[in-house]
mmCIF file of C-alpha atoms in Angstrom:
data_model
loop_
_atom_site.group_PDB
_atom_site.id
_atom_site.type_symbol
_atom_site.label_atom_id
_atom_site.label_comp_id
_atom_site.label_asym_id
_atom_site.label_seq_id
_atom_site.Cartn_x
_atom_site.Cartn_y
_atom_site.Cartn_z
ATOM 1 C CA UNK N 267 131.903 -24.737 74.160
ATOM 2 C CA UNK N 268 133.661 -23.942 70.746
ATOM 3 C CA UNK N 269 130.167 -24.435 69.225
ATOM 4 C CA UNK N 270 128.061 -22.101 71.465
ATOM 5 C CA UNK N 271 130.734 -19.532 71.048
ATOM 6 C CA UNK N 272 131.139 -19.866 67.089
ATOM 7 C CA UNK N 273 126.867 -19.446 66.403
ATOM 8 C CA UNK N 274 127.476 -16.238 69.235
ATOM 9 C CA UNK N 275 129.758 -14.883 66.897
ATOM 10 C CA UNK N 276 127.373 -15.735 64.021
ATOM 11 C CA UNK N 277 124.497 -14.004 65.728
ATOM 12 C CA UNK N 278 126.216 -11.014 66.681
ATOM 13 C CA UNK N 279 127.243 -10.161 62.690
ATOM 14 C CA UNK N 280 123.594 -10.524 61.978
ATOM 15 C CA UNK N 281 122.287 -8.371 64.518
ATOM 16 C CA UNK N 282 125.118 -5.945 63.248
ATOM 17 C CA UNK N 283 124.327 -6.206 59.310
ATOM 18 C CA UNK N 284 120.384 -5.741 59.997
ATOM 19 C CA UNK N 285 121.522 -2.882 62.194
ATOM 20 C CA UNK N 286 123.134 -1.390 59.518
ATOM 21 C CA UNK N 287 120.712 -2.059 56.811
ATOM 22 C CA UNK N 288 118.072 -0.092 59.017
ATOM 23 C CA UNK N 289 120.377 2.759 59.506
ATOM 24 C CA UNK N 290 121.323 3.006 55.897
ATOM 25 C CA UNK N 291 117.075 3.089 55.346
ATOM 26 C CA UNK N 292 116.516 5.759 57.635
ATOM 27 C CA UNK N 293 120.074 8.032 56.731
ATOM 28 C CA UNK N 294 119.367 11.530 55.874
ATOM 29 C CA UNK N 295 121.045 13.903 53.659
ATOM 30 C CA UNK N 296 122.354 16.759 54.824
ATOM 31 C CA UNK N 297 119.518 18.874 53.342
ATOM 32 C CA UNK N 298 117.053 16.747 55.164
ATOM 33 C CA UNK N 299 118.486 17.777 58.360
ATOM 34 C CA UNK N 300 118.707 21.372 57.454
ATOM 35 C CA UNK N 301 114.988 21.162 56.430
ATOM 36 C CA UNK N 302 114.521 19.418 59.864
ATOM 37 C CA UNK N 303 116.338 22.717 61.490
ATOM 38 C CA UNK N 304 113.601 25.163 60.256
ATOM 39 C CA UNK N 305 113.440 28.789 59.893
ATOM 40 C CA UNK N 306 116.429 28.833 62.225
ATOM 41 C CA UNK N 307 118.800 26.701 59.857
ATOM 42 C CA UNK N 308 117.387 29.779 57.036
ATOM 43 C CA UNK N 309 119.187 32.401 58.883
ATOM 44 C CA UNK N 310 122.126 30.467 59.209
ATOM 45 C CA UNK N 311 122.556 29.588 55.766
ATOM 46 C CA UNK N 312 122.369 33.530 55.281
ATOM 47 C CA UNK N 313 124.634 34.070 57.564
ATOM 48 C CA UNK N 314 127.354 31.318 56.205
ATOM 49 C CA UNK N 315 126.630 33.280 52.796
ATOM 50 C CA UNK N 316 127.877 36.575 53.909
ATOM 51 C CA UNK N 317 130.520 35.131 55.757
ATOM 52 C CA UNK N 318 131.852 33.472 52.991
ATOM 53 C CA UNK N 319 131.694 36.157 50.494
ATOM 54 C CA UNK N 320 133.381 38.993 53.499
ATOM 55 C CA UNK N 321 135.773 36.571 53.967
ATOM 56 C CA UNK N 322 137.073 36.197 49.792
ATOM 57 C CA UNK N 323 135.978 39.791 49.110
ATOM 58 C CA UNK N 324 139.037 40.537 51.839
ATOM 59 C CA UNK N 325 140.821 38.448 51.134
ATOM 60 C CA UNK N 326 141.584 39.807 47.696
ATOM 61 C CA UNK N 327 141.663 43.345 48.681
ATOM 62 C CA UNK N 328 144.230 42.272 51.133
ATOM 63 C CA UNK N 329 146.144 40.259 49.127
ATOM 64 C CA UNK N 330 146.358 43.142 45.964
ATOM 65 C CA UNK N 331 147.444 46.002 49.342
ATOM 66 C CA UNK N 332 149.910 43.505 50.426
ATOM 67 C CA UNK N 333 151.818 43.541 47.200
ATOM 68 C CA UNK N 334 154.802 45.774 47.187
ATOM 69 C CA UNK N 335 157.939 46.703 44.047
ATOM 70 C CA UNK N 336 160.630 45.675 46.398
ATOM 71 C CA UNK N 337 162.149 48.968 43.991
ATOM 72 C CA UNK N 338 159.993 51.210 45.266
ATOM 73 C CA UNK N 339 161.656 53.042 48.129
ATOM 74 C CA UNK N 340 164.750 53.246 45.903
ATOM 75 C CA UNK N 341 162.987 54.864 43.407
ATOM 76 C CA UNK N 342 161.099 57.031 45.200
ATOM 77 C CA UNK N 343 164.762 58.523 47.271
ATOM 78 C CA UNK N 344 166.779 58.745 43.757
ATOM 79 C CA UNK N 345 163.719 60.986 42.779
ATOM 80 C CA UNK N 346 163.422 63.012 46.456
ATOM 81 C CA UNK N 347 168.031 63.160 45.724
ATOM 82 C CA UNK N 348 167.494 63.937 43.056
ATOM 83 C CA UNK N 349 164.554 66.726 43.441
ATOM 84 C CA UNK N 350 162.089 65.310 40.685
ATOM 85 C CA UNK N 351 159.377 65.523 42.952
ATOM 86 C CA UNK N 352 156.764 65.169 39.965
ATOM 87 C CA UNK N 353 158.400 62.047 39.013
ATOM 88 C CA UNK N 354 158.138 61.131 42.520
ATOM 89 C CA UNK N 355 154.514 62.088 42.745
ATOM 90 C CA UNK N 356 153.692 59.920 39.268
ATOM 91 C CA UNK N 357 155.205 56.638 40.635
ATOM 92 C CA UNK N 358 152.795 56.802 43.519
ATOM 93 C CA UNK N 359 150.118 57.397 41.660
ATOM 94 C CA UNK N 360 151.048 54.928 39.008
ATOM 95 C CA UNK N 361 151.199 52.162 42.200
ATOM 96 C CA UNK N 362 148.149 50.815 43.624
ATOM 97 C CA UNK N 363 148.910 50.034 47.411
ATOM 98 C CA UNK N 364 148.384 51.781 51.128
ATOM 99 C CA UNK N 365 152.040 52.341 51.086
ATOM 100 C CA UNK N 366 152.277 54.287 47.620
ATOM 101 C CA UNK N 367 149.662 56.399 48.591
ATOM 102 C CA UNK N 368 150.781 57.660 52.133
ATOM 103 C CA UNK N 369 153.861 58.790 50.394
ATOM 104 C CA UNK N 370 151.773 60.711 47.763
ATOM 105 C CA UNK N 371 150.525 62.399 50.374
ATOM 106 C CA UNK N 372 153.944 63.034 52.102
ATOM 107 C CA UNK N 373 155.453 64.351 49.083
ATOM 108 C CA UNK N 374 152.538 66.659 48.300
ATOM 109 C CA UNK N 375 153.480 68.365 51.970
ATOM 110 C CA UNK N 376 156.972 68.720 51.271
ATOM 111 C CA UNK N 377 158.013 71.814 52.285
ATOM 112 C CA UNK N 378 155.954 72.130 54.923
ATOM 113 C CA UNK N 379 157.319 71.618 58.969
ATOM 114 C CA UNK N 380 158.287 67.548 59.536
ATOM 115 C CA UNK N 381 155.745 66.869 61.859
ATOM 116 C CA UNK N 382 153.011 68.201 59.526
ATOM 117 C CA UNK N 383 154.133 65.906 57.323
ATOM 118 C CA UNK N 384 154.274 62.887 59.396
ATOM 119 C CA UNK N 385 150.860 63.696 60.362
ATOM 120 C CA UNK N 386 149.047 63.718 57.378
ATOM 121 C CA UNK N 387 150.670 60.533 56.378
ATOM 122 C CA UNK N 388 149.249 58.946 59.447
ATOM 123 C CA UNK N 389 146.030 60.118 58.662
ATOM 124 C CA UNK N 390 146.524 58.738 55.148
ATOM 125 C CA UNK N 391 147.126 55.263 56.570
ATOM 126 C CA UNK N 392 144.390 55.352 59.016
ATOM 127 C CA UNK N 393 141.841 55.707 56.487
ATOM 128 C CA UNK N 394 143.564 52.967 54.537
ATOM 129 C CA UNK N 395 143.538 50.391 57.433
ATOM 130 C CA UNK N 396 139.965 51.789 57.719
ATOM 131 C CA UNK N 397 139.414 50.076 54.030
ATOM 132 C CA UNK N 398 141.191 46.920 54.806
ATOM 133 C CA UNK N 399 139.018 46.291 57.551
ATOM 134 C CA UNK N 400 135.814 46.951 56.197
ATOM 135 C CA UNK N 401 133.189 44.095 56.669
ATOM 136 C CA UNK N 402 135.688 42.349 59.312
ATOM 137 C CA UNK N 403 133.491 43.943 62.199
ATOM 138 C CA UNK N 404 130.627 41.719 60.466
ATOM 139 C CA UNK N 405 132.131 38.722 60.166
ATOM 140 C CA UNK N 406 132.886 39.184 63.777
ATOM 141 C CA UNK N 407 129.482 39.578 64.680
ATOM 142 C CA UNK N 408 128.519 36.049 62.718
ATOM 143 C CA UNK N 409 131.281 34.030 64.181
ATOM 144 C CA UNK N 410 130.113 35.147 67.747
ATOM 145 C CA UNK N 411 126.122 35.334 66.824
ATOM 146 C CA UNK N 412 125.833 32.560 64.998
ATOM 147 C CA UNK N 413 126.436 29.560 67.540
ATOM 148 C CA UNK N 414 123.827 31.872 69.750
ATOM 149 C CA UNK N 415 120.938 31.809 66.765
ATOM 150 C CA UNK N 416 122.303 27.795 67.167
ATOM 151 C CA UNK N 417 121.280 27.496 70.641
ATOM 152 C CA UNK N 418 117.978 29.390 70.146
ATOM 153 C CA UNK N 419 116.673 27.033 68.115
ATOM 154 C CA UNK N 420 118.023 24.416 70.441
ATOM 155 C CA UNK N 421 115.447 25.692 72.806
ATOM 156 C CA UNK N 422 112.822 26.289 70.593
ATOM 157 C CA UNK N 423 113.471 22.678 69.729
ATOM 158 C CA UNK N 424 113.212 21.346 73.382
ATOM 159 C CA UNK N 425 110.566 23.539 73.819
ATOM 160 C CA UNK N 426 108.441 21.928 71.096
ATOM 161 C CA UNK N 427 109.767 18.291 72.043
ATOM 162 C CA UNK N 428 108.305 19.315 75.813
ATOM 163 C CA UNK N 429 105.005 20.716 74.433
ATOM 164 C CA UNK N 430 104.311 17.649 72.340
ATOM 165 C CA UNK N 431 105.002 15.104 75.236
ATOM 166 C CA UNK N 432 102.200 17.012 77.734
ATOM 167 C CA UNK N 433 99.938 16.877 74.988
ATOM 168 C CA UNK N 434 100.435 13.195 74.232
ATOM 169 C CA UNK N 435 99.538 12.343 77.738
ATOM 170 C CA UNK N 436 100.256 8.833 78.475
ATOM 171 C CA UNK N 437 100.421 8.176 75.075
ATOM 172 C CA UNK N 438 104.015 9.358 74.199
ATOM 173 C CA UNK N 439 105.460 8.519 71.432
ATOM 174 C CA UNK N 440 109.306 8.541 69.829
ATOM 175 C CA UNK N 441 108.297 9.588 66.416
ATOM 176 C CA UNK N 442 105.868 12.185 68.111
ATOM 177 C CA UNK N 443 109.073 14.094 69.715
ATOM 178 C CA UNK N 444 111.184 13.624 66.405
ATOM 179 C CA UNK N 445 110.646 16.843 64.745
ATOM 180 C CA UNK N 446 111.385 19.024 68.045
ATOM 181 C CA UNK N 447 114.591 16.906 68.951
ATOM 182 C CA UNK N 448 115.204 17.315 65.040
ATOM 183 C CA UNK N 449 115.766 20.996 65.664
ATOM 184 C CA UNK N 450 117.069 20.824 68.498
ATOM 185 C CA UNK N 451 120.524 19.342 67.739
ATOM 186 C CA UNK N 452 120.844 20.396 63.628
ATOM 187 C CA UNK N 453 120.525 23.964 64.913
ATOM 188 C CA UNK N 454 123.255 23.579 67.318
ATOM 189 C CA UNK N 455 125.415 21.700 64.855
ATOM 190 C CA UNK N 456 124.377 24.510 62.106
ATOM 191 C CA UNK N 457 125.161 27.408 64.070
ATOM 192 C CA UNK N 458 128.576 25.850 65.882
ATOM 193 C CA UNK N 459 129.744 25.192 62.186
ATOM 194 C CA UNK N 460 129.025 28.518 60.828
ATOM 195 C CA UNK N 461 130.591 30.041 63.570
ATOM 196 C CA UNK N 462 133.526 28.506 63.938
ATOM 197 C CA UNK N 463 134.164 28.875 60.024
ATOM 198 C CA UNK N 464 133.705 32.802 60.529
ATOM 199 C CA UNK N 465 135.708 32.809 63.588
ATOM 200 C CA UNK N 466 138.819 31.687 61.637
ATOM 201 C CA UNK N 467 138.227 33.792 58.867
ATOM 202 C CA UNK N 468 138.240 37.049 60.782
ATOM 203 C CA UNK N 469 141.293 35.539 62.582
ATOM 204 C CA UNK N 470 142.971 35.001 59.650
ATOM 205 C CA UNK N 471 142.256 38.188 57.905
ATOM 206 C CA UNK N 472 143.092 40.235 60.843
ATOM 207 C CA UNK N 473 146.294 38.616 60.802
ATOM 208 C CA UNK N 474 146.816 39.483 56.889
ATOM 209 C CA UNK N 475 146.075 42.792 57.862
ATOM 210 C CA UNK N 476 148.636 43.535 60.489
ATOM 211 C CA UNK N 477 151.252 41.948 58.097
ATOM 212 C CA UNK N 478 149.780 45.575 55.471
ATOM 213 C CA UNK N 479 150.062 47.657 58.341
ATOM 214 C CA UNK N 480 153.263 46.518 59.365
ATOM 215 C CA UNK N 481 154.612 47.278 55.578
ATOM 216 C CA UNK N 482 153.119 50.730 56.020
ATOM 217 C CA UNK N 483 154.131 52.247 59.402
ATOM 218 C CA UNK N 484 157.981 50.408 58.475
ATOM 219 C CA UNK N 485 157.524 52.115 54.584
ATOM 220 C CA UNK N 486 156.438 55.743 56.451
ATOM 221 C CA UNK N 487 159.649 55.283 58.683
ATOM 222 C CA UNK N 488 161.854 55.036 56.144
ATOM 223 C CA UNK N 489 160.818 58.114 53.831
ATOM 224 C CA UNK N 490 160.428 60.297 56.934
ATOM 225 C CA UNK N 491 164.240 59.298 57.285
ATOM 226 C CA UNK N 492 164.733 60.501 54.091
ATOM 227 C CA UNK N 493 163.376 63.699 54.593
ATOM 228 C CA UNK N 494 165.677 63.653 57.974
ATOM 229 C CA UNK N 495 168.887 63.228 55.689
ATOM 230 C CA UNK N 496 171.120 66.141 55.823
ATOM 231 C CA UNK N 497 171.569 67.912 52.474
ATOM 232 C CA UNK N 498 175.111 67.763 51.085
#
């Protein structure tokens, strides 16, 4: 009994080391499989291009609008007290951020009615959150497309896998359906990948984006407060 079980055992780790030996002959890179995807895996690879390059491109604008003199708002009210409104007007200029240049544009209206004012700043801060969010629609688009473009060449796959097998007749074969099954399942894989990569990435820098826009609306609060002070 011992004996029968012990050359079991013995059998079974050959069958598994020839198993792997055969698998390690026939593993493919992942550039073989990619080549096995065909034209689809092309347009995904474009795709994962873009999205990468949106995604840094962004993320460094974002990251340079996000940055803020925590002295700025105390500079800019000892200059409004103060009533050096051309020194006021050079600091914002002199700053590179959403928030230095809404208040450009508020001081350049002073003197006009408050609401006027408040307006013009908002419409100074839309076109900045305008900027931020350039190329976001895009990346978007390939984090919702791209898993589709997947699944086409799914079916183009199956499609090709179903066309070869009626042509074979009785005389199927597992290499013959290969190539379509090939493309079947690397194009799903591609596409789910580069989509779910561009998904988080536009989650992400939508997030980093409401933090900036956050910073602006509470930055345009507090000057329009200013201007609400009563003079002394």
């Amino acid at each position: 009994m011992f004996l029968t079980t012990f050359l079991q055992i013995i059998t079974n780790e050959n069958t598994v080391v020839e198993a792997t030996e055969q698998a390690g002959q026939t593993t493919l890179s992942a550039l073989d499989l990619a080549i096995k995807g065909g034209w689809v895996m092309i347009i995904l690879a474009l795709l994962f291009v873009i999205a990468v390059y949106i995604f840094f491109e962004r993320y460094r604008t974002l990251s340079k609008a996000s940055k803020e003199d925590t002295n700025f708002m105390n500079r800019i009210k000892d200059y409004i007290h103060e009533g050096k409104v051309e020194s006021a007007a050079a600091l914002c200029q002199s700053t590179d951020n959403p928030v230095a240049r809404m208040i450009e544009k508020g001081i350049s209206r002073l003197g006009r009615p408050l609401n006027d004012i408040n307006t013009t700043i908002e419409n100074v801060g839309n076109l900045e959150i305008a900027k931020m969010e350039k190329g976001l629609p895009t990346l978007a688009t390939i984090s919702g497309g791209a898993p589709m473009i997947g699944f086409l060449g799914t079916v183009i796959g199956m499609i090709r896998a179903f066309y070869d097998m009626s042509n074979a007749g009785n005389n199927i074969d597992v290499q013959l359906l290969a190539n379509g099954i090939y493309t079947a399942m690397v194009t799903t894989v591609g596409g789910l990948i580069v989509g779910i990569l561009a998904y988080f990435a536009y989650n992400y820098l939508v997030a980093r984006v409401e933090k900036v826009v956050y910073k602006m609306e509470a930055r345009t609060t507090e000057f329009m407060d200013l201007l609400n002070e009563p003079v002394n």
